[in-house]
Short mmCIF file of C-alpha atoms in Angstrom, two decimals:
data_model
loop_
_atom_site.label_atom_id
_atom_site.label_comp_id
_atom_site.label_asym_id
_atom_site.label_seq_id
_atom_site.Cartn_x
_atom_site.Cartn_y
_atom_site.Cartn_z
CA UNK A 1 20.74 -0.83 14.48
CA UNK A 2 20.95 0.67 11.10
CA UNK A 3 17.84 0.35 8.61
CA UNK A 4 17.59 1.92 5.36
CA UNK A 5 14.30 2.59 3.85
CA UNK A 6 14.28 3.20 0.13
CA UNK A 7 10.77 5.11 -0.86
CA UNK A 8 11.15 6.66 2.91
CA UNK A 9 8.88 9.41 1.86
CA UNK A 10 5.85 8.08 0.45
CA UNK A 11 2.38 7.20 2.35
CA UNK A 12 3.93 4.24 4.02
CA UNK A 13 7.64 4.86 4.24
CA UNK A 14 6.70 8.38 6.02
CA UNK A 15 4.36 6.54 8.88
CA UNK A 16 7.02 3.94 9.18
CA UNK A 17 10.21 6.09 9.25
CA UNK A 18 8.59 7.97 12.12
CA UNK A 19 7.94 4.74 14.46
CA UNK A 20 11.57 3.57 13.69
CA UNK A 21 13.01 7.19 14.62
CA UNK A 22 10.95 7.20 17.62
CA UNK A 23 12.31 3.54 18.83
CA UNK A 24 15.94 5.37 18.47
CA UNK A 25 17.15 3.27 15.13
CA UNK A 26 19.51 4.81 13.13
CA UNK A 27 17.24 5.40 9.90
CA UNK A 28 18.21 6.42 6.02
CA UNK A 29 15.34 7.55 3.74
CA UNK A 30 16.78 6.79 0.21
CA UNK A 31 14.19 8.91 -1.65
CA UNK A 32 13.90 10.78 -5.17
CA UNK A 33 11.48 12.80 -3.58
CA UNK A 34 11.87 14.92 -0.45
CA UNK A 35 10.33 14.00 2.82
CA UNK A 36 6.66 14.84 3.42
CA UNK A 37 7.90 16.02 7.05
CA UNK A 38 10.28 18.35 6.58
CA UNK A 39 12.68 17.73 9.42
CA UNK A 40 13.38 14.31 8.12
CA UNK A 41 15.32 16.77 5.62
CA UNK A 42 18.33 15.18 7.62
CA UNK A 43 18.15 11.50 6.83
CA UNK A 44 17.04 12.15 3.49
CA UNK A 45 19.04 10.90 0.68
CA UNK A 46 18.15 12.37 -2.97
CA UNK A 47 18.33 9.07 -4.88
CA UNK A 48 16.81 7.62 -8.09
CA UNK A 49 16.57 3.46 -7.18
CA UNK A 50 17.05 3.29 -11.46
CA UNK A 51 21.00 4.78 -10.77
CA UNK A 52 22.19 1.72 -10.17
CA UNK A 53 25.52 3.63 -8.83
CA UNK A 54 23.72 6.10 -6.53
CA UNK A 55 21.84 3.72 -4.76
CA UNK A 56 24.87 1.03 -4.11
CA UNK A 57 27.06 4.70 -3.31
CA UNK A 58 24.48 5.48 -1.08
CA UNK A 59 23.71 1.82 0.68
CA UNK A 60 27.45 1.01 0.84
CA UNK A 61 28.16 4.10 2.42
CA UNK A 62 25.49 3.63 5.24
CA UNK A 63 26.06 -0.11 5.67
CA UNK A 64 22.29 -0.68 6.80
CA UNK A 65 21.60 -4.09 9.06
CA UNK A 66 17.81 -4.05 7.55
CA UNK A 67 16.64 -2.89 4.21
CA UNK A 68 13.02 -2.18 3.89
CA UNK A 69 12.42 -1.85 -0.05
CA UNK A 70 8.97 0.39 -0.65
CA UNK A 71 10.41 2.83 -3.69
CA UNK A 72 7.93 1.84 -6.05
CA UNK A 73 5.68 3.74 -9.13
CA UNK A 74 2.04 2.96 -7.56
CA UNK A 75 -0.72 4.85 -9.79
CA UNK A 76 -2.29 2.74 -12.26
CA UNK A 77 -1.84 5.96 -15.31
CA UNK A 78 1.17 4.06 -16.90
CA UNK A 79 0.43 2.02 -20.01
CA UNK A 80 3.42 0.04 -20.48
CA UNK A 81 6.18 -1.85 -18.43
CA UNK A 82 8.65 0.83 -18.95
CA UNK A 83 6.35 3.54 -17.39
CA UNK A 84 7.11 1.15 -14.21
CA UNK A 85 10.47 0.94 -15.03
CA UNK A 86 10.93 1.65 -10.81
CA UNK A 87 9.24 -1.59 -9.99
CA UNK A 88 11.69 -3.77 -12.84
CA UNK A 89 14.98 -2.02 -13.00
CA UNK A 90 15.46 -0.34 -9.71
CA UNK A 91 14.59 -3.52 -7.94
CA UNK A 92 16.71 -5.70 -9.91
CA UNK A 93 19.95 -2.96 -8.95
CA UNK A 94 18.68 -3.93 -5.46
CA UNK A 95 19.05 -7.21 -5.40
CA UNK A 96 22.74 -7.05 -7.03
CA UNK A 97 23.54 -4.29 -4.49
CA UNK A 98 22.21 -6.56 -1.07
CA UNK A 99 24.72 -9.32 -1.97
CA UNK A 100 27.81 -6.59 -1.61
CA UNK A 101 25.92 -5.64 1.69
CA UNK A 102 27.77 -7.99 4.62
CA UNK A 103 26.65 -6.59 7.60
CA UNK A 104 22.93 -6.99 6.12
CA UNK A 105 20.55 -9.62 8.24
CA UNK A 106 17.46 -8.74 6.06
CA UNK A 107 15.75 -7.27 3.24
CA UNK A 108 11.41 -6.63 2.49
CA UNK A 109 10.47 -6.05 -0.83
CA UNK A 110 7.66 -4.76 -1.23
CA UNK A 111 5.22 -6.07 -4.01
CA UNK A 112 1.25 -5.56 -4.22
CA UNK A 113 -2.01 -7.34 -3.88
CA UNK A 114 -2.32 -6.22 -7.04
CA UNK A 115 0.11 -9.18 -8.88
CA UNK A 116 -3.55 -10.73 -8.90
CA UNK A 117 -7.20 -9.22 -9.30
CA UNK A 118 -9.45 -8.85 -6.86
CA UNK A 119 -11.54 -11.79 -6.03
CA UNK A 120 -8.63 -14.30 -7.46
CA UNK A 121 -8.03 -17.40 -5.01
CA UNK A 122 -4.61 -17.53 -5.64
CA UNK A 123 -2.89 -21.43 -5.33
CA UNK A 124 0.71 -20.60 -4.46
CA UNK A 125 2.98 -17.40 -3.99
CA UNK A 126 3.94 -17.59 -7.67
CA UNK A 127 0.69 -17.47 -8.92
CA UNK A 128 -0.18 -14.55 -10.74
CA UNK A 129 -3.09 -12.98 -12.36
CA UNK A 130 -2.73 -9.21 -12.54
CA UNK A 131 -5.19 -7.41 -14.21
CA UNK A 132 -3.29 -3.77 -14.59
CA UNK A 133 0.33 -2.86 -15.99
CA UNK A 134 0.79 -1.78 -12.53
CA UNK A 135 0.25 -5.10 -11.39
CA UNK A 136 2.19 -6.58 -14.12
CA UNK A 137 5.31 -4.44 -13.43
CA UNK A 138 4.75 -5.72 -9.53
CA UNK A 139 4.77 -9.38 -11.22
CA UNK A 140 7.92 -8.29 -12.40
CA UNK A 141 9.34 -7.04 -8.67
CA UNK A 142 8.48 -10.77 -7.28
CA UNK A 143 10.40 -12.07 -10.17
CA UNK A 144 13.69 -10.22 -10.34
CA UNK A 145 13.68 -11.00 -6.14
CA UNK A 146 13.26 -14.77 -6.67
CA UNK A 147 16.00 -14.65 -9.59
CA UNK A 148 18.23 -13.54 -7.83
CA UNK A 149 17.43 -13.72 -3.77
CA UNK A 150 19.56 -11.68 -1.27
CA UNK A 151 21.77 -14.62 0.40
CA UNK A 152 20.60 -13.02 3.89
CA UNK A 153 17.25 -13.45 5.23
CA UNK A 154 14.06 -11.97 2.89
CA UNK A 155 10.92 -12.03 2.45
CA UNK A 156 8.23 -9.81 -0.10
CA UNK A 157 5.14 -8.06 0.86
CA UNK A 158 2.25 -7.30 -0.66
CA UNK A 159 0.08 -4.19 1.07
CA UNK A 160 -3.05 -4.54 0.30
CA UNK A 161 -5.55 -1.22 1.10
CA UNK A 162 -4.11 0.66 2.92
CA UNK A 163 -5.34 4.02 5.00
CA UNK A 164 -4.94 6.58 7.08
CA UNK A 165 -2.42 9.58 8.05
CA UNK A 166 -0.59 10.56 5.46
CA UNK A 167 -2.37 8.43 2.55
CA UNK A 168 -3.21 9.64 -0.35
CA UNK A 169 -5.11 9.05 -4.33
CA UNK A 170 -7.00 6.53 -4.36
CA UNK A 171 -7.76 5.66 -1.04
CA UNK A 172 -7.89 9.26 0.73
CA UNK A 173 -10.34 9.81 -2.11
CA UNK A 174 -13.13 7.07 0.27
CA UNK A 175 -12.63 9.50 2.93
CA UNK A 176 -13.24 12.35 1.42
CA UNK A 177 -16.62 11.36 -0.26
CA UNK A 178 -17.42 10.09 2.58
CA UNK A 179 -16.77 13.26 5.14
CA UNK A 180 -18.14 15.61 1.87
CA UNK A 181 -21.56 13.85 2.20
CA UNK A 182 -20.81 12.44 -1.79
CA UNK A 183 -20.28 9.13 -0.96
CA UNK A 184 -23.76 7.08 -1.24
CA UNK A 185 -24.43 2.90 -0.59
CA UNK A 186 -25.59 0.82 -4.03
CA UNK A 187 -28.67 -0.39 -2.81
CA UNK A 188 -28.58 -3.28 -0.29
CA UNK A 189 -25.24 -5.01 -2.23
CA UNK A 190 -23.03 -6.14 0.93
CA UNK A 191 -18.97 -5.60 -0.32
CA UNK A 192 -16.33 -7.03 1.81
CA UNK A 193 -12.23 -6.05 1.29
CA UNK A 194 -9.07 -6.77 2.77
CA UNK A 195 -8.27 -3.05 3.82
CA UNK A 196 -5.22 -2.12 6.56
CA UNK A 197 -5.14 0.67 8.86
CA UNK A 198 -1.33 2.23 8.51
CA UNK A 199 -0.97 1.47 12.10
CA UNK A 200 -1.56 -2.00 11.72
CA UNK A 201 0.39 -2.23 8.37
CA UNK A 202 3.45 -0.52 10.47
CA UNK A 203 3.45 -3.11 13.10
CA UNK A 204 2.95 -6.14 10.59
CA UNK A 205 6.04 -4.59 8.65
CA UNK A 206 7.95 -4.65 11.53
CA UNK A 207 7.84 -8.13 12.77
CA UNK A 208 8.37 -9.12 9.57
CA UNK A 209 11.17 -6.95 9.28
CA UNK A 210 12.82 -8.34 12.80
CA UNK A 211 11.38 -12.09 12.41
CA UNK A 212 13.21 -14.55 10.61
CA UNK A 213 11.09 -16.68 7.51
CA UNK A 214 13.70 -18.86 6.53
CA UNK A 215 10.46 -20.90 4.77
CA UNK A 216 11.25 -21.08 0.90
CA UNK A 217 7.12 -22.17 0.70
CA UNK A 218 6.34 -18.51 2.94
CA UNK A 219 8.29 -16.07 1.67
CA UNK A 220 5.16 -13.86 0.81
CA UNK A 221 2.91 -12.00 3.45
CA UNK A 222 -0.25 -9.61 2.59
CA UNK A 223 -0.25 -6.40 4.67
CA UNK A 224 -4.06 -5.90 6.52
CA UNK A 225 -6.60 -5.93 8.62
CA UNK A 226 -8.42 -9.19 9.82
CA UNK A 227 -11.36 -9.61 9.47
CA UNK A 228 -12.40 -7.74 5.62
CA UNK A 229 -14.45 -4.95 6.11
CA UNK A 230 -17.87 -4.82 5.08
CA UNK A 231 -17.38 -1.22 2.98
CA UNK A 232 -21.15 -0.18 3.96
CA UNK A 233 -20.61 -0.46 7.54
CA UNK A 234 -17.08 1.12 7.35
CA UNK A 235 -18.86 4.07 5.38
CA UNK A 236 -21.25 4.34 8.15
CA UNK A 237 -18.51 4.39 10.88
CA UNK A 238 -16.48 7.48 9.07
CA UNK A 239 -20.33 8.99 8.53
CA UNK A 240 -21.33 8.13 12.24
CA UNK A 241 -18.46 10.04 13.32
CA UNK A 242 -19.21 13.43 12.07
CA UNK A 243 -22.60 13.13 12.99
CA UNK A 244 -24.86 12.19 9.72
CA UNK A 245 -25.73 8.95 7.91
CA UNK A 246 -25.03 7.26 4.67
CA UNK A 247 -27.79 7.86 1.83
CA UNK A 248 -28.40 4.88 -0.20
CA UNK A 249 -29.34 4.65 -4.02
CA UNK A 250 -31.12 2.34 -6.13
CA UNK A 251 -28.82 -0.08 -8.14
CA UNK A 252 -30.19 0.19 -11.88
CA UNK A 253 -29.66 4.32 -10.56
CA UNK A 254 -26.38 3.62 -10.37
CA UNK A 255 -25.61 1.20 -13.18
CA UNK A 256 -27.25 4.19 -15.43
CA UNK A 257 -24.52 6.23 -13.75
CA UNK A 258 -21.63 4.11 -14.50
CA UNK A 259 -22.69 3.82 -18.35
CA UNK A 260 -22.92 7.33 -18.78
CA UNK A 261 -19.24 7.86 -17.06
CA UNK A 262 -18.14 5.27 -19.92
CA UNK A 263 -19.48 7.11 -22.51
CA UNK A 264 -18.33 10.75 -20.76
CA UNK A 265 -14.77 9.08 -20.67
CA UNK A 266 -14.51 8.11 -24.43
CA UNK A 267 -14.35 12.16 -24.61
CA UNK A 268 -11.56 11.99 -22.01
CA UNK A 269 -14.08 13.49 -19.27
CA UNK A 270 -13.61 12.58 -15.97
CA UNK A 271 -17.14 11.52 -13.71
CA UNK A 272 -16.66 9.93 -10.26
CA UNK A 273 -18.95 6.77 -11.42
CA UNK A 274 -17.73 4.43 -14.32
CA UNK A 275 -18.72 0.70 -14.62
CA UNK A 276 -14.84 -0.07 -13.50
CA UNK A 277 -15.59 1.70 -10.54
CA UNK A 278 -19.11 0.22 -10.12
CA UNK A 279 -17.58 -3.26 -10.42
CA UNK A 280 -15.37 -2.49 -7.53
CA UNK A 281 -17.57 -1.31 -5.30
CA UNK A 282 -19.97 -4.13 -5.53
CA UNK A 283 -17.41 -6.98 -5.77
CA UNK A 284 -15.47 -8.87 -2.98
CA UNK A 285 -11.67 -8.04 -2.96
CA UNK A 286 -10.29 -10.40 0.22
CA UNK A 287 -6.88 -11.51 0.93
CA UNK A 288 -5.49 -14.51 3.09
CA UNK A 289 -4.21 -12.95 6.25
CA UNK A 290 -2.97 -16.51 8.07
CA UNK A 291 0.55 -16.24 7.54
CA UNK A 292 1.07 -12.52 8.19
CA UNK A 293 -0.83 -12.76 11.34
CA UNK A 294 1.00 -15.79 12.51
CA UNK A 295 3.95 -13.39 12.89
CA UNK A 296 2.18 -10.23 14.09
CA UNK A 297 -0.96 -11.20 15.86
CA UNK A 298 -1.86 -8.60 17.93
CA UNK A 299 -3.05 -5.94 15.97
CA UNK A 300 -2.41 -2.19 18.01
CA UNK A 301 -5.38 -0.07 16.26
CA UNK A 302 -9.23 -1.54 15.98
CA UNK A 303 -10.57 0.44 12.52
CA UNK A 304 -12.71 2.71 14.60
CA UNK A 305 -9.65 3.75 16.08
CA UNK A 306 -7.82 4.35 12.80
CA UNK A 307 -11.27 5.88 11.99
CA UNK A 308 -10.92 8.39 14.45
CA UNK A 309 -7.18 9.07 14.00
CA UNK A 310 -7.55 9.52 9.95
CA UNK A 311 -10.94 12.31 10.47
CA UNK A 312 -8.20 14.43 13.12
CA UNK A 313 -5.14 14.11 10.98
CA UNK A 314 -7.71 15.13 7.35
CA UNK A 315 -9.10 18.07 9.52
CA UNK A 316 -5.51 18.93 10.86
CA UNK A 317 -3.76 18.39 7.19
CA UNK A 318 -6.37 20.52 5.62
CA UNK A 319 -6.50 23.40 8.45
CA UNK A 320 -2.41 23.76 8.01
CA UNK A 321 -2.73 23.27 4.11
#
């Protein structure tokens, strides 16, 4: 079984490249960037997904059975479409290069929760409220997959938060507050999110990956945990960990904060609290689960596992760093 894995080397491609390797599939790690472990140096391919001819050179040569599609610009620093031009361009080379593909039985793409803002109830998998260019340019990646569908079994996912080994900006960023005793609760305000432990988010891949969804109505399936997590109790689980607790602040403290990050930013200063960030720390952010957990129900990892995991691999990363 042959499965080629475009973006291979990022936060999710790494964690998932090493659980296919270690259930003996053939793997290719199409990649502009090397591999964060180096001796995956060997199924590393060096290839831009906007070279339209390097990546079909490089898929037609390997003649994959499963594509997993995670290449993707991610930050939110871009300010136009063409800043994302990964997410439009190198998709839509994808989708010409699958149907040239005959020995393929099935292709992820994946998307983001962000093709909508957070606490959006959206009505249908083509409804779309993004409230970043990053999300827009992932608006984009749905469309240019529905134009123009692989004629093999598909499907698109959207990862919502995910954590854990090998993550990093923004969400290593909790961790580290958190385990650096910076991290403090905003009065008694209760804020619940559709996170995903990489674990989890590797299994869910998976049985997506090798389950068919022939369903043209449920083609789309978030990547997370179930239930949300309550972000004051998960801060208190890291905290309760390494032995301390969670201080709390008052809320007009905080909101005084926020404005003066705003105004500190107009200079182009950076300061850890801004009223964007304020906003989502003390708004809900959840995600419908049902479908994605119709196909992978039995999450491996509870979060205080993942908890535990993430703390060891920081401590590790940072001792060999």
């Amino acid at each position: 079984m042959k499965i080629a894995v475009t973006g291979g080397s990022g936060f999710i491609g790494t964690n998932i490249v090493e659980d296919l390797l270690a259930k003996n599939y053939t793997v290719l790690n199409i990649d502009w960037h090397g591999p964060k472990i180096p001796e995956r140096s060997n199924i590393w391919k060096n290839v831009d997904i906007c070279d339209g001819e390097a990546l079909e050179e490089a898929l037609l040569k390997f003649k994959p059975d499963y594509i997993l599609h995670l290449a993707a610009r991610t930050d939110l620093d871009g300010k136009t479409l063409q800043d994302y031009d990964q997410n439009v361009t190198g998709v839509e080379h994808l989708m010409n290069i699958v149907q040239k593909l005959p020995n393929l039985q099935k292709v992820i793409i994946t998307s983001s929760k962000f093709v909508t803002k957070n606490g959006y109830q959206i009505k249908d998998q083509f409804d779309y409220c993004p409230h970043t260019v990053y999300g827009e340019s992932k608006v984009e990646t749905e469309k240019k997959v529905w134009a123009n569908p692989p004629q093999c079994d598909w499907c698109i996912i959207r990862p919502t938060s995910i954590w854990g080994p090998w993550f990093g900006v923004p969400y290593r960023n909790f961790f580290d507050m958190v385990m650096r005793k910076m991290y403090f609760h905003i009065g008694h305000i209760q804020c619940h999110k559709t996170y995903g432990y990489i674990g989890n988010a590797v299994y869910q891949i998976e049985q997506l990956l090798f389950t068919e969804t022939p369903d043209k109505n449920n083609k789309v399936f978030y990547i997370g945990d179930e239930p949300a997590y309550e972000i004051n109790e998960w801060a208190d689980e890291i905290a309760g960990e390494l032995g301390f607790k969670v201080p709390t602040m008052p809320v007009w403290f905080v909101k005084c904060l926020a404005k003066f990050g705003d105004f500190l930013g107009l200079f182009k200063i950076h300061f850890p609290m801004q009223s964007f960030r304020f906003g989502n720390m003390t708004h809900d952010g959840t995600n419908d689960m049902t479908n994605t957990y119709q196909i992978a129900p039995d999450m491996p990892y509870t979060r205080l596992q993942g908890t535990r995991e993430t703390i060891e691999w920081i401590k590790t990363y940072e001792r060999k760093s």
